[in-house]
């Protein structure tokens, strides 16, 4: 089921959606699923379920570290479907974020079929551009799945047109040139990228820009259709002395962020 | 003719060799790749660029590199004639300078002021640091922590040349992780920075562009062999890590259907051991570092760590054009173990007075096998892609000439005298003092 209706409902409420990223398998498969439920219980609208990958070139140290530890703990690609089912059953949108090789190895058609069967909304593909996505586009369309491609500050008007035309669900605006990670200031580049992206498409535009506080979520939520938070959430888990304290910190941050997107346009 | 990639500029589909290649990178890098391709394609038909590159090749690199026939070594290759293409004599000690000078000139043309590079053995890092010094560019080299330790001399060389060397502690702490770190830097700094990718993989246009900068190796060698022998070689042999020296010497021969093209991968401790970098023997098609090619991976598509005594071949993926040459049947690829490579290293050193890079020693070990298969009438052209100065520490440790602390291990005087009675050291069992 597409995340489109969730984003529409948020828009009707006069706010941006809150999209939270966590990798499956950290600290364990069960632990990560529990953490994703905590996100949903505390106001996250869409969970971005990360596939840990050995060579995550788009990710900064926090998410790299979690991915390495998840792989060392024995996470397998098949676990992504358990997490997807759990998030979907909890009532949130379940989008999987994955580098391309794990899907390729699993089989693109098979992956799409299994993802749809688990209640998944679709895929975010950080290292797959529409130009290379023929197989994925066909499989996604056959299984009624969202295709979320990325745009960046370096994207030209021609690329924005091409990439947004290939998206379904929303457009993922990576508003900082660089890897994932929390930033002290979210800056004006994000607003500019959202405006340029809106000139190319009517799809919702969600922004990943290193948001880590409710105030930042409010700021980005004023102009974006969705605020994407990753490293700050992951850090709640990786830096916690115990898993329980990690979940408490995670819930508190999710509540703060959810409150942020709700007052953004107030 | 099923081999479509036979011209210096032509690829069959956009950025593809057969089904391999492509551009599997974050969208943020696409404009930089488009700019690079545009500037490169204009440059290679611009007499000013071509003239400047040729001038640097002649007056700085020392091109054309010579060929050397090695008859004493060839006695151990079934009596076949063995001819080495001496890329080890290039400035900086390997073929890597060919590509780096081209990309450094393109960096200036793009108006960028900073270059970054990954390096395994350090050959590409040294070449990039050298070109950056020559052309006044800031230079940062990413190198796996494990490689900084086994190639300490090259780390010092890069720093003496003014480059910043950043040790990478992620993953396997080798070349693969250095490439990841370089991509991360590039995404963040793409406005000012060019990524001088050091081999024939990565997103289009790198595999094609890097190949064309190395193509001079085969162009020269083909004519040199014709002049020396009066005919084409029966086989052209090269080691294959990412595959730049191999494609450089292979490419001019692709249309010469009588010439076998044979690449040698790092077999490490043996393909059966799992500790190797034999992508074509034990890998599957997949995506790594921007290209669809052969990748060592597990059932979940996670990259498997490679192993080799040679840092430059210790890489779990390979250039996409090699994948295509394999699948089209035009080239063949075989593993060579650490042991076989070190035997060839010793043999060339002791029979010909040439210390090869351990990478290149894999091709020499290949020549010992192929020569025995083809017999004394055969002519083998081997790309000696680099010199072994950087490997002295590794080789000395391998052959027990130094202890764990780097101290010299010397035999008693009488043993040394006994050792000297060995005829020419060409027993293939290693070095004796």
XYZ file of C-alpha atoms in Angstrom:
699
model
C 0.000 0.000 0.000
C 1.429 3.338 -1.033
C 2.461 5.928 1.534
C 0.647 8.495 -0.635
C -2.574 8.467 1.464
C -0.558 8.927 4.692
C 1.121 12.005 3.256
C -2.250 13.306 2.053
C -3.746 12.847 5.507
C -0.848 14.769 7.067
C -1.286 17.518 4.516
C -4.998 17.671 5.433
C -3.974 18.109 9.069
C -1.824 21.039 8.017
C 1.485 19.438 8.913
C 4.438 17.568 7.533
C 4.700 13.828 7.980
C 7.373 12.428 10.286
C 9.467 9.717 8.694
C 11.853 7.801 10.938
C 14.719 5.541 9.856
C 16.028 2.529 11.734
C 18.077 -0.378 10.437
C 16.666 -3.854 10.888
C 18.821 -6.110 13.035
C 20.266 -3.644 15.529
C 20.657 -4.482 18.353
C 18.896 -7.679 17.224
C 16.123 -8.428 14.774
C 13.522 -8.516 17.583
C 15.064 -5.462 19.233
C 14.930 -3.458 16.025
C 11.300 -4.388 15.405
C 10.437 -3.353 18.952
C 12.212 -0.037 18.344
C 10.245 0.522 15.136
C 7.003 -0.032 17.069
C 8.183 2.557 19.610
C 8.570 5.013 16.734
C 5.025 4.334 15.546
C 3.596 4.577 19.090
C 5.245 7.962 19.514
C 4.022 9.702 16.397
C 6.137 8.542 13.467
C 3.917 8.313 10.376
C 6.201 6.336 8.094
C 9.048 4.030 9.138
C 11.996 3.807 6.812
C 13.265 0.278 7.406
C 16.945 0.128 6.619
C 18.713 -2.886 5.120
C 22.196 -3.123 6.677
C 24.786 -3.301 3.908
C 28.513 -3.945 3.922
C 29.365 -0.910 1.785
C 27.000 1.971 2.626
C 28.611 4.818 0.691
C 25.793 7.284 1.426
C 25.888 6.808 5.183
C 27.846 8.573 7.884
C 29.484 6.988 10.935
C 26.339 6.480 13.085
C 24.402 4.430 10.535
C 27.558 2.644 9.316
C 28.260 1.563 12.857
C 24.733 0.250 13.388
C 24.885 -1.601 10.056
C 28.181 -3.267 10.902
C 26.869 -4.336 14.298
C 23.618 -5.641 12.804
C 25.543 -7.714 10.258
C 27.857 -9.032 12.949
C 24.794 -9.975 14.991
C 23.633 -12.092 12.050
C 20.836 -10.117 10.387
C 19.667 -11.519 7.056
C 17.852 -9.897 4.193
C 14.758 -11.997 4.876
C 14.385 -10.265 8.266
C 13.363 -7.120 6.436
C 9.984 -8.699 5.701
C 9.274 -9.434 9.389
C 9.997 -5.797 10.214
C 7.845 -4.620 7.324
C 4.932 -6.737 8.518
C 5.299 -5.452 12.092
C 5.393 -1.790 11.062
C 2.476 -2.218 8.709
C 0.422 -4.010 11.393
C 1.243 -1.191 13.831
C -0.521 1.172 11.459
C 2.361 3.098 9.919
C 3.703 3.194 6.381
C 6.519 0.689 5.865
C 9.103 1.785 3.320
C 12.304 -0.174 2.919
C 15.557 1.672 2.268
C 18.226 -0.441 0.651
C 21.359 -0.242 -1.397
C 20.824 -2.042 -4.644
C 23.011 -5.152 -4.517
C 21.028 -7.012 -1.813
C 17.850 -6.665 -3.907
C 19.691 -7.686 -7.049
C 21.040 -10.795 -5.353
C 17.640 -11.699 -3.872
C 16.022 -11.216 -7.280
C 14.230 -7.976 -8.122
C 10.855 -9.561 -8.947
C 10.973 -11.892 -5.979
C 11.898 -9.050 -3.642
C 9.053 -6.892 -4.906
C 6.581 -9.733 -4.495
C 7.711 -10.588 -0.975
C 7.738 -6.933 0.053
C 4.189 -6.406 -1.177
C 3.063 -9.612 0.545
C 4.524 -8.329 3.842
C 2.521 -5.121 3.619
C 5.435 -2.987 2.457
C 4.755 0.306 0.696
C 7.819 0.297 -1.526
C 11.514 1.070 -1.691
C 13.869 3.997 -1.213
C 16.950 3.349 -3.339
C 19.959 5.541 -2.487
C 22.316 4.113 -5.119
C 19.823 3.312 -7.860
C 18.974 6.135 -10.236
C 15.947 5.918 -12.551
C 18.276 5.517 -15.540
C 19.356 2.099 -14.189
C 16.034 1.109 -12.656
C 14.232 -0.594 -15.528
C 13.825 -3.929 -13.736
C 12.795 -2.295 -10.476
C 10.270 -0.007 -12.146
C 8.611 -2.963 -13.829
C 8.560 -5.032 -10.637
C 7.283 -2.131 -8.521
C 4.495 -1.350 -10.954
C 3.489 -5.006 -11.152
C 3.279 -5.167 -7.341
C 1.756 -1.710 -6.724
C 4.810 -0.463 -4.804
C 6.195 3.030 -4.265
C 9.449 3.980 -5.986
C 11.252 6.671 -4.026
C 14.313 8.048 -5.802
C 16.573 10.774 -4.456
C 17.288 14.303 -5.592
C 20.170 16.448 -4.320
C 21.282 20.084 -4.266
C 23.512 19.280 -7.235
C 20.569 18.038 -9.326
C 20.029 20.054 -12.474
C 16.494 20.998 -13.629
C 16.768 18.231 -16.245
C 17.652 15.653 -13.581
C 14.867 16.886 -11.277
C 12.371 16.370 -14.079
C 13.699 12.943 -14.953
C 13.980 11.673 -11.368
C 10.652 12.993 -10.110
C 8.887 11.548 -13.145
C 10.118 8.106 -12.080
C 8.994 8.433 -8.442
C 5.819 7.167 -6.852
C 4.897 7.926 -3.219
C 7.143 10.919 -2.703
C 10.434 12.449 -3.753
C 13.324 12.118 -1.312
C 15.282 15.363 -1.153
C 18.757 14.838 0.319
C 19.293 18.445 1.171
C 22.928 18.245 2.224
C 25.774 17.267 -0.061
C 27.322 14.523 1.995
C 26.638 11.420 3.997
C 23.846 10.916 6.516
C 24.307 12.376 9.982
C 22.825 14.884 12.380
C 23.677 18.543 11.678
C 23.638 21.533 14.002
C 21.950 23.713 11.390
C 19.570 22.616 8.653
C 20.268 25.726 6.569
C 18.503 27.253 3.604
C 19.716 24.821 0.960
C 16.890 22.452 1.872
C 14.152 25.008 1.255
C 15.742 25.904 -2.043
C 15.930 22.265 -3.141
C 12.290 21.675 -2.151
C 11.212 24.712 -4.175
C 13.180 23.556 -7.215
C 11.763 20.036 -6.862
C 8.189 21.339 -6.598
C 8.754 23.128 -9.897
C 9.261 19.710 -11.471
C 6.534 17.633 -9.808
C 3.262 17.607 -7.873
C 4.414 14.656 -5.761
C 5.058 15.236 -2.044
C 8.670 16.218 -1.307
C 10.210 14.862 1.898
C 13.511 16.134 3.215
C 16.506 14.448 4.806
C 18.884 17.063 6.098
C 20.312 15.804 9.385
C 17.375 16.793 11.603
C 17.833 15.823 15.262
C 15.564 18.143 17.310
C 11.931 19.145 17.477
C 12.814 22.716 16.538
C 14.607 21.554 13.401
C 11.672 19.300 12.533
C 9.348 22.286 12.914
C 11.567 24.420 10.711
C 11.826 21.843 7.900
C 8.151 20.911 8.288
C 7.161 24.442 7.314
C 8.103 23.845 3.695
C 8.482 20.068 3.274
C 5.752 17.427 3.043
C 7.757 15.110 5.235
C 10.685 15.378 7.627
C 13.062 12.412 7.493
C 15.109 11.629 10.604
C 17.734 8.896 10.653
C 21.042 9.201 12.467
C 19.598 10.986 15.517
C 17.161 8.096 16.085
C 19.778 5.435 15.478
C 22.083 7.156 17.954
C 19.455 6.782 20.682
C 19.944 3.033 20.346
C 23.689 2.839 19.699
C 24.637 5.136 22.572
C 22.263 3.740 25.190
C 23.800 1.867 28.126
C 20.979 -0.708 27.981
C 18.410 -1.613 25.318
C 15.587 -0.432 27.594
C 17.166 2.986 28.036
C 17.662 3.081 24.267
C 13.962 2.546 23.661
C 13.083 5.229 26.224
C 15.397 7.737 24.570
C 14.021 6.766 21.176
C 10.419 7.286 22.279
C 11.232 10.653 23.809
C 12.976 11.894 20.676
C 10.157 10.627 18.438
C 7.626 12.513 20.604
C 9.713 15.683 20.389
C 9.983 15.376 16.608
C 6.276 14.584 16.216
C 5.444 17.663 18.291
C 7.840 19.630 16.071
C 6.129 18.752 12.802
C 2.755 19.571 14.426
C 3.730 23.098 15.425
C 5.737 23.793 12.283
C 2.905 25.460 10.429
C 0.882 26.523 13.475
C 32.322 -10.280 -34.003
C 30.498 -10.380 -30.695
C 32.946 -8.033 -29.019
C 31.448 -4.588 -29.290
C 33.902 -2.534 -27.247
C 36.729 -2.389 -29.740
C 37.035 1.307 -30.392
C 38.578 3.749 -27.993
C 35.340 5.637 -27.554
C 32.594 3.152 -28.356
C 30.557 1.267 -25.783
C 27.552 -0.754 -26.882
C 24.802 0.585 -24.670
C 25.165 3.799 -22.711
C 28.009 3.252 -20.283
C 27.825 -0.535 -20.677
C 30.102 -3.322 -21.839
C 27.631 -5.939 -22.921
C 25.385 -6.008 -19.853
C 28.080 -4.807 -17.436
C 28.921 -1.348 -16.148
C 26.360 1.391 -15.680
C 26.044 4.034 -12.992
C 24.946 2.774 -9.578
C 25.692 5.863 -7.526
C 23.768 8.454 -5.516
C 21.919 11.018 -7.587
C 24.096 13.720 -5.997
C 27.058 12.523 -8.107
C 25.285 12.329 -11.444
C 25.943 15.958 -12.458
C 29.654 15.488 -11.683
C 29.788 12.316 -13.785
C 27.999 14.080 -16.636
C 30.427 16.994 -16.422
C 33.401 14.627 -16.340
C 32.217 12.758 -19.394
C 31.581 15.946 -21.324
C 34.954 17.498 -20.459
C 36.787 14.230 -21.148
C 35.177 13.603 -24.535
C 35.965 17.150 -25.640
C 39.522 16.960 -24.311
C 40.534 13.800 -26.134
C 39.771 15.435 -29.480
C 41.376 18.736 -28.489
C 44.933 18.943 -29.886
C 46.001 21.086 -26.938
C 44.977 18.440 -24.376
C 46.326 15.560 -26.423
C 49.610 17.415 -26.982
C 50.006 18.225 -23.296
C 49.297 14.636 -22.246
C 51.767 13.293 -24.813
C 54.391 15.807 -23.688
C 53.993 14.679 -20.067
C 54.110 11.021 -21.080
C 57.354 11.613 -22.947
C 59.141 14.055 -20.657
C 57.745 13.109 -17.238
C 56.564 9.498 -17.256
C 59.297 8.314 -19.603
C 57.119 6.847 -22.345
C 57.346 4.836 -24.419
C 58.249 2.233 -21.822
C 60.626 -0.392 -23.165
C 60.086 -4.104 -23.589
C 62.610 -6.576 -22.203
C 62.992 -10.190 -23.262
C 63.815 -12.376 -20.250
C 65.430 -15.631 -21.462
C 66.716 -16.869 -18.106
C 63.279 -16.461 -16.565
C 61.745 -18.040 -19.671
C 63.638 -21.267 -19.022
C 61.062 -21.803 -16.284
C 58.181 -21.074 -18.654
C 58.453 -24.182 -20.811
C 61.035 -22.467 -22.994
C 58.515 -20.038 -24.462
C 59.836 -16.595 -25.359
C 58.797 -14.184 -22.610
C 58.743 -10.453 -23.219
C 57.997 -7.976 -20.454
C 56.321 -4.634 -21.018
C 58.193 -2.476 -18.546
C 55.534 -0.296 -16.944
C 57.623 -0.672 -13.786
C 60.088 1.798 -15.299
C 57.539 4.602 -15.492
C 57.979 7.546 -13.157
C 56.420 6.550 -9.800
C 57.065 2.890 -10.553
C 53.914 1.558 -12.125
C 51.360 1.957 -14.911
C 49.134 4.043 -12.634
C 50.712 7.333 -13.726
C 49.186 6.947 -17.240
C 45.654 7.382 -15.941
C 46.475 9.873 -13.232
C 48.119 12.413 -15.518
C 45.077 12.284 -17.793
C 42.619 12.766 -14.952
C 44.714 15.469 -13.296
C 44.714 17.459 -16.529
C 40.929 16.997 -16.723
C 40.636 18.244 -13.137
C 42.278 21.496 -14.159
C 39.972 21.741 -17.176
C 36.940 21.349 -14.915
C 38.221 24.184 -12.753
C 38.504 21.959 -9.691
C 41.313 22.472 -7.197
C 41.328 19.299 -5.140
C 41.780 15.630 -5.996
C 41.025 12.588 -3.901
C 42.011 8.989 -4.548
C 41.784 5.525 -3.067
C 44.782 3.284 -2.965
C 45.514 -0.329 -2.100
C 49.188 -1.032 -2.678
C 49.878 2.673 -2.711
C 50.855 2.778 -6.384
C 47.788 4.761 -7.412
C 48.021 6.978 -4.348
C 51.656 7.776 -5.081
C 50.851 8.484 -8.727
C 47.974 10.773 -7.742
C 50.078 12.589 -5.136
C 52.753 13.029 -7.789
C 50.398 14.470 -10.400
C 48.838 16.731 -7.769
C 52.269 18.087 -6.853
C 53.119 18.598 -10.505
C 49.906 20.466 -11.293
C 49.413 22.299 -8.007
C 46.328 20.450 -6.754
C 45.391 19.643 -3.172
C 45.476 15.870 -2.680
C 43.862 13.515 -0.158
C 44.415 9.758 -0.427
C 42.228 7.197 1.343
C 43.927 3.950 2.260
C 42.756 1.021 4.361
C 44.497 0.850 7.732
C 45.732 -2.672 6.954
C 47.267 -1.432 3.711
C 48.953 1.546 5.388
C 50.728 -0.994 7.546
C 51.823 -3.385 4.811
C 52.744 -0.537 2.443
C 54.272 1.877 4.933
C 56.914 3.035 2.486
C 54.310 4.253 0.010
C 52.464 6.096 2.791
C 55.663 8.004 3.473
C 56.154 8.657 -0.233
C 52.681 10.162 -0.577
C 53.207 12.385 2.442
C 56.613 13.525 1.174
C 54.857 14.518 -2.047
C 52.531 16.758 -0.058
C 49.443 14.571 0.034
C 47.315 13.879 3.089
C 46.901 10.153 3.699
C 43.733 9.181 5.576
C 43.759 5.650 7.064
C 40.361 3.950 6.797
C 39.277 1.817 9.725
C 35.939 0.588 8.351
C 35.139 -2.919 7.194
C 38.074 -4.971 5.992
C 40.400 -1.938 6.278
C 41.608 -2.490 2.718
C 41.025 -1.133 -0.772
C 37.241 -1.681 -0.842
C 36.774 0.460 2.241
C 39.123 3.119 0.932
C 36.874 3.393 -2.139
C 33.793 3.780 0.094
C 35.474 6.605 2.006
C 36.550 8.320 -1.213
C 32.951 8.226 -2.485
C 31.745 9.755 0.797
C 34.282 12.561 0.479
C 33.336 13.100 -3.145
C 29.618 13.457 -2.452
C 30.359 16.100 0.192
C 32.954 18.040 -1.812
C 32.029 17.437 -5.422
C 31.894 21.142 -6.276
C 35.647 21.573 -5.767
C 36.903 18.002 -5.933
C 37.579 15.417 -8.610
C 37.762 11.770 -7.600
C 40.738 10.304 -9.443
C 39.445 6.753 -9.470
C 42.411 4.478 -9.937
C 41.079 1.558 -11.890
C 38.662 0.525 -14.611
C 35.607 0.193 -12.422
C 33.206 2.627 -10.777
C 30.354 4.457 -12.484
C 30.461 5.376 -16.152
C 32.553 7.052 -17.579
C 35.379 5.834 -15.316
C 35.817 2.299 -16.733
C 35.991 3.565 -20.299
C 38.000 6.700 -19.528
C 40.606 4.998 -17.339
C 40.968 2.265 -19.962
C 41.629 4.808 -22.681
C 44.316 6.522 -20.602
C 46.050 3.125 -20.193
C 45.496 1.957 -23.750
C 48.912 3.355 -24.666
C 50.473 0.300 -22.969
C 49.105 -2.134 -25.529
C 49.499 0.250 -28.445
C 53.211 0.552 -27.748
C 53.742 -3.089 -26.823
C 52.033 -4.451 -29.922
C 54.387 -2.544 -32.227
C 57.419 -3.307 -30.066
C 56.715 -7.054 -30.193
C 56.169 -6.914 -33.950
C 59.500 -5.116 -34.322
C 61.329 -7.597 -32.095
C 59.740 -10.911 -33.047
C 58.223 -10.181 -36.432
C 54.808 -11.415 -35.384
C 52.130 -10.941 -32.776
C 52.467 -12.706 -29.425
C 50.475 -15.875 -28.820
C 49.220 -14.593 -25.504
C 49.116 -11.345 -23.560
C 49.209 -11.780 -19.796
C 48.468 -9.377 -16.959
C 47.426 -9.392 -13.333
C 43.871 -8.243 -12.595
C 42.876 -6.378 -9.456
C 40.465 -3.703 -10.613
C 41.971 -4.482 -13.987
C 43.526 -1.254 -15.267
C 46.930 -2.561 -16.310
C 45.287 -5.604 -17.865
C 42.769 -3.665 -19.934
C 45.540 -1.222 -20.863
C 47.631 -3.929 -22.474
C 44.694 -6.091 -23.703
C 42.667 -3.491 -25.499
C 44.806 -2.939 -28.585
C 44.884 -6.730 -29.097
C 41.132 -7.363 -28.885
C 40.736 -7.417 -32.672
C 43.776 -9.707 -33.052
C 41.803 -12.907 -32.689
C 44.905 -15.144 -32.710
C 46.175 -13.505 -29.519
C 44.928 -15.013 -26.274
C 44.215 -12.515 -23.522
C 44.745 -13.979 -20.068
C 44.211 -12.199 -16.774
C 45.449 -13.498 -13.430
C 43.486 -12.840 -10.269
C 44.719 -13.177 -6.725
C 44.069 -16.757 -5.656
C 45.333 -15.894 -2.180
C 45.578 -19.026 -0.077
C 43.679 -20.963 -2.755
C 40.161 -20.494 -4.093
C 38.927 -23.440 -2.015
C 40.177 -21.745 1.180
C 37.774 -18.833 0.747
C 40.706 -16.480 1.384
C 41.331 -15.009 -2.056
C 40.303 -12.284 -4.491
C 39.270 -14.568 -7.373
C 36.112 -12.769 -8.440
C 35.681 -14.699 -11.659
C 36.220 -18.049 -9.968
C 34.079 -17.448 -6.901
C 32.058 -14.263 -7.406
C 28.711 -13.537 -9.016
C 27.382 -10.626 -11.053
C 26.352 -7.771 -8.783
C 26.847 -4.104 -8.004
C 29.739 -2.620 -6.079
C 31.218 0.874 -6.219
C 28.960 2.080 -8.966
C 29.317 -0.723 -11.505
C 27.431 -3.906 -12.358
C 30.184 -6.499 -12.603
C 31.506 -9.581 -10.820
C 31.494 -9.214 -7.041
C 32.503 -11.526 -4.208
C 29.321 -11.612 -2.153
C 27.259 -13.788 0.158
C 23.704 -14.994 -0.414
C 22.339 -11.698 0.960
C 24.394 -9.600 -1.462
C 26.816 -8.453 1.247
C 30.321 -7.979 -0.062
C 32.696 -10.698 1.092
C 36.154 -9.618 2.190
C 38.965 -10.529 -0.159
C 42.457 -11.682 0.749
C 45.768 -11.483 -1.070
C 49.430 -11.100 -0.240
C 49.244 -8.303 -2.778
C 47.436 -5.197 -1.549
C 46.805 -4.049 -5.117
C 44.847 -7.193 -6.000
C 43.026 -7.426 -2.675
C 39.670 -6.196 -3.966
C 36.333 -8.054 -4.106
C 35.206 -6.603 -7.420
C 36.655 -6.096 -10.902
C 36.219 -3.759 -13.831
C 33.003 -4.344 -15.829
C 34.772 -4.587 -19.183
C 36.677 -7.605 -17.871
C 33.348 -9.189 -16.907
C 32.240 -8.632 -20.470
C 35.473 -9.988 -21.963
C 34.982 -13.107 -19.840
C 31.343 -13.649 -20.767
C 31.972 -12.977 -24.454
C 34.828 -15.487 -24.381
C 37.428 -13.022 -25.633
C 39.559 -13.167 -22.490
C 40.167 -15.803 -19.845
C 40.878 -15.323 -16.170
C 42.665 -17.645 -13.804
C 43.641 -17.531 -10.139
C 47.268 -17.496 -8.986
C 47.972 -18.229 -5.326
C 50.121 -16.139 -2.992
C 52.657 -18.955 -3.009
C 52.871 -19.137 -6.798
C 53.159 -15.368 -7.096
C 55.955 -15.169 -4.519
C 57.808 -17.977 -6.281
C 57.647 -15.994 -9.525
C 58.690 -12.848 -7.655
C 61.793 -14.621 -6.434
C 62.495 -16.186 -9.779
C 62.410 -12.977 -11.817
C 64.534 -11.220 -9.206
C 67.208 -13.902 -9.265
C 67.262 -14.741 -12.966
C 66.848 -11.288 -14.474
C 67.712 -8.745 -11.803
C 64.236 -7.246 -11.861
C 62.187 -6.976 -8.652
C 58.556 -7.028 -9.764
C 55.613 -5.684 -7.808
C 53.862 -8.601 -6.094
C 50.793 -7.707 -8.168
C 52.775 -8.147 -11.391
C 54.323 -11.340 -10.015
C 50.871 -12.914 -10.408
C 51.165 -12.381 -14.165
C 54.688 -13.808 -14.102
C 53.421 -16.911 -12.316
C 50.785 -17.091 -15.034
C 53.528 -16.996 -17.665
C 55.201 -19.988 -16.019
C 51.963 -21.967 -16.411
C 50.937 -20.735 -19.850
C 54.461 -21.125 -21.238
C 54.498 -24.773 -20.183
C 51.101 -25.270 -21.808
C 52.039 -23.613 -25.110
C 55.619 -24.855 -25.385
C 58.853 -23.406 -26.753
C 57.409 -21.939 -29.947
C 55.141 -19.600 -28.049
C 55.708 -15.882 -27.556
C 54.251 -14.438 -24.341
C 53.865 -10.732 -23.676
C 53.597 -10.024 -19.948
C 52.675 -6.658 -18.500
C 55.162 -5.918 -15.746
C 52.820 -3.335 -14.300
C 54.919 -2.206 -11.357
C 58.224 -2.512 -9.584
C 58.773 -4.288 -6.317
C 60.532 -1.642 -4.254
C 57.337 -1.035 -2.279
C 57.090 -4.776 -1.575
C 60.557 -5.327 -0.173
C 59.263 -5.498 3.379
C 56.459 -7.949 2.508
C 58.769 -10.132 0.425
C 61.551 -10.072 3.002
C 59.090 -11.196 5.663
C 57.643 -13.870 3.346
C 61.069 -15.345 2.668
C 62.206 -15.056 6.297
C 64.865 -12.424 5.684
C 63.558 -10.236 8.483
C 61.988 -11.101 11.800
C 58.675 -9.864 13.159
C 60.245 -6.619 14.365
C 61.784 -5.912 10.983
C 65.277 -6.912 12.119
C 67.562 -8.648 9.637
C 67.858 -12.401 9.909
C 71.321 -13.463 8.810
C 72.559 -17.026 8.669
C 75.897 -18.094 10.124
C 78.826 -17.521 7.785
C 79.246 -21.147 6.755
C 75.567 -21.469 5.865
C 75.833 -18.391 3.695
C 78.667 -19.994 1.787
C 76.590 -23.152 1.301
C 73.666 -21.112 0.121
C 75.814 -19.389 -2.484
C 76.459 -22.697 -4.220
C 72.892 -22.801 -5.457
C 73.294 -22.257 -9.206
C 71.108 -19.291 -9.950
C 68.471 -19.352 -7.307
C 65.962 -20.428 -9.887
C 64.764 -23.404 -7.942
C 61.484 -21.726 -7.334
C 61.577 -22.551 -3.676
C 62.379 -19.085 -2.459
C 65.261 -16.849 -1.635
C 68.378 -18.091 0.071
C 71.168 -15.895 1.346
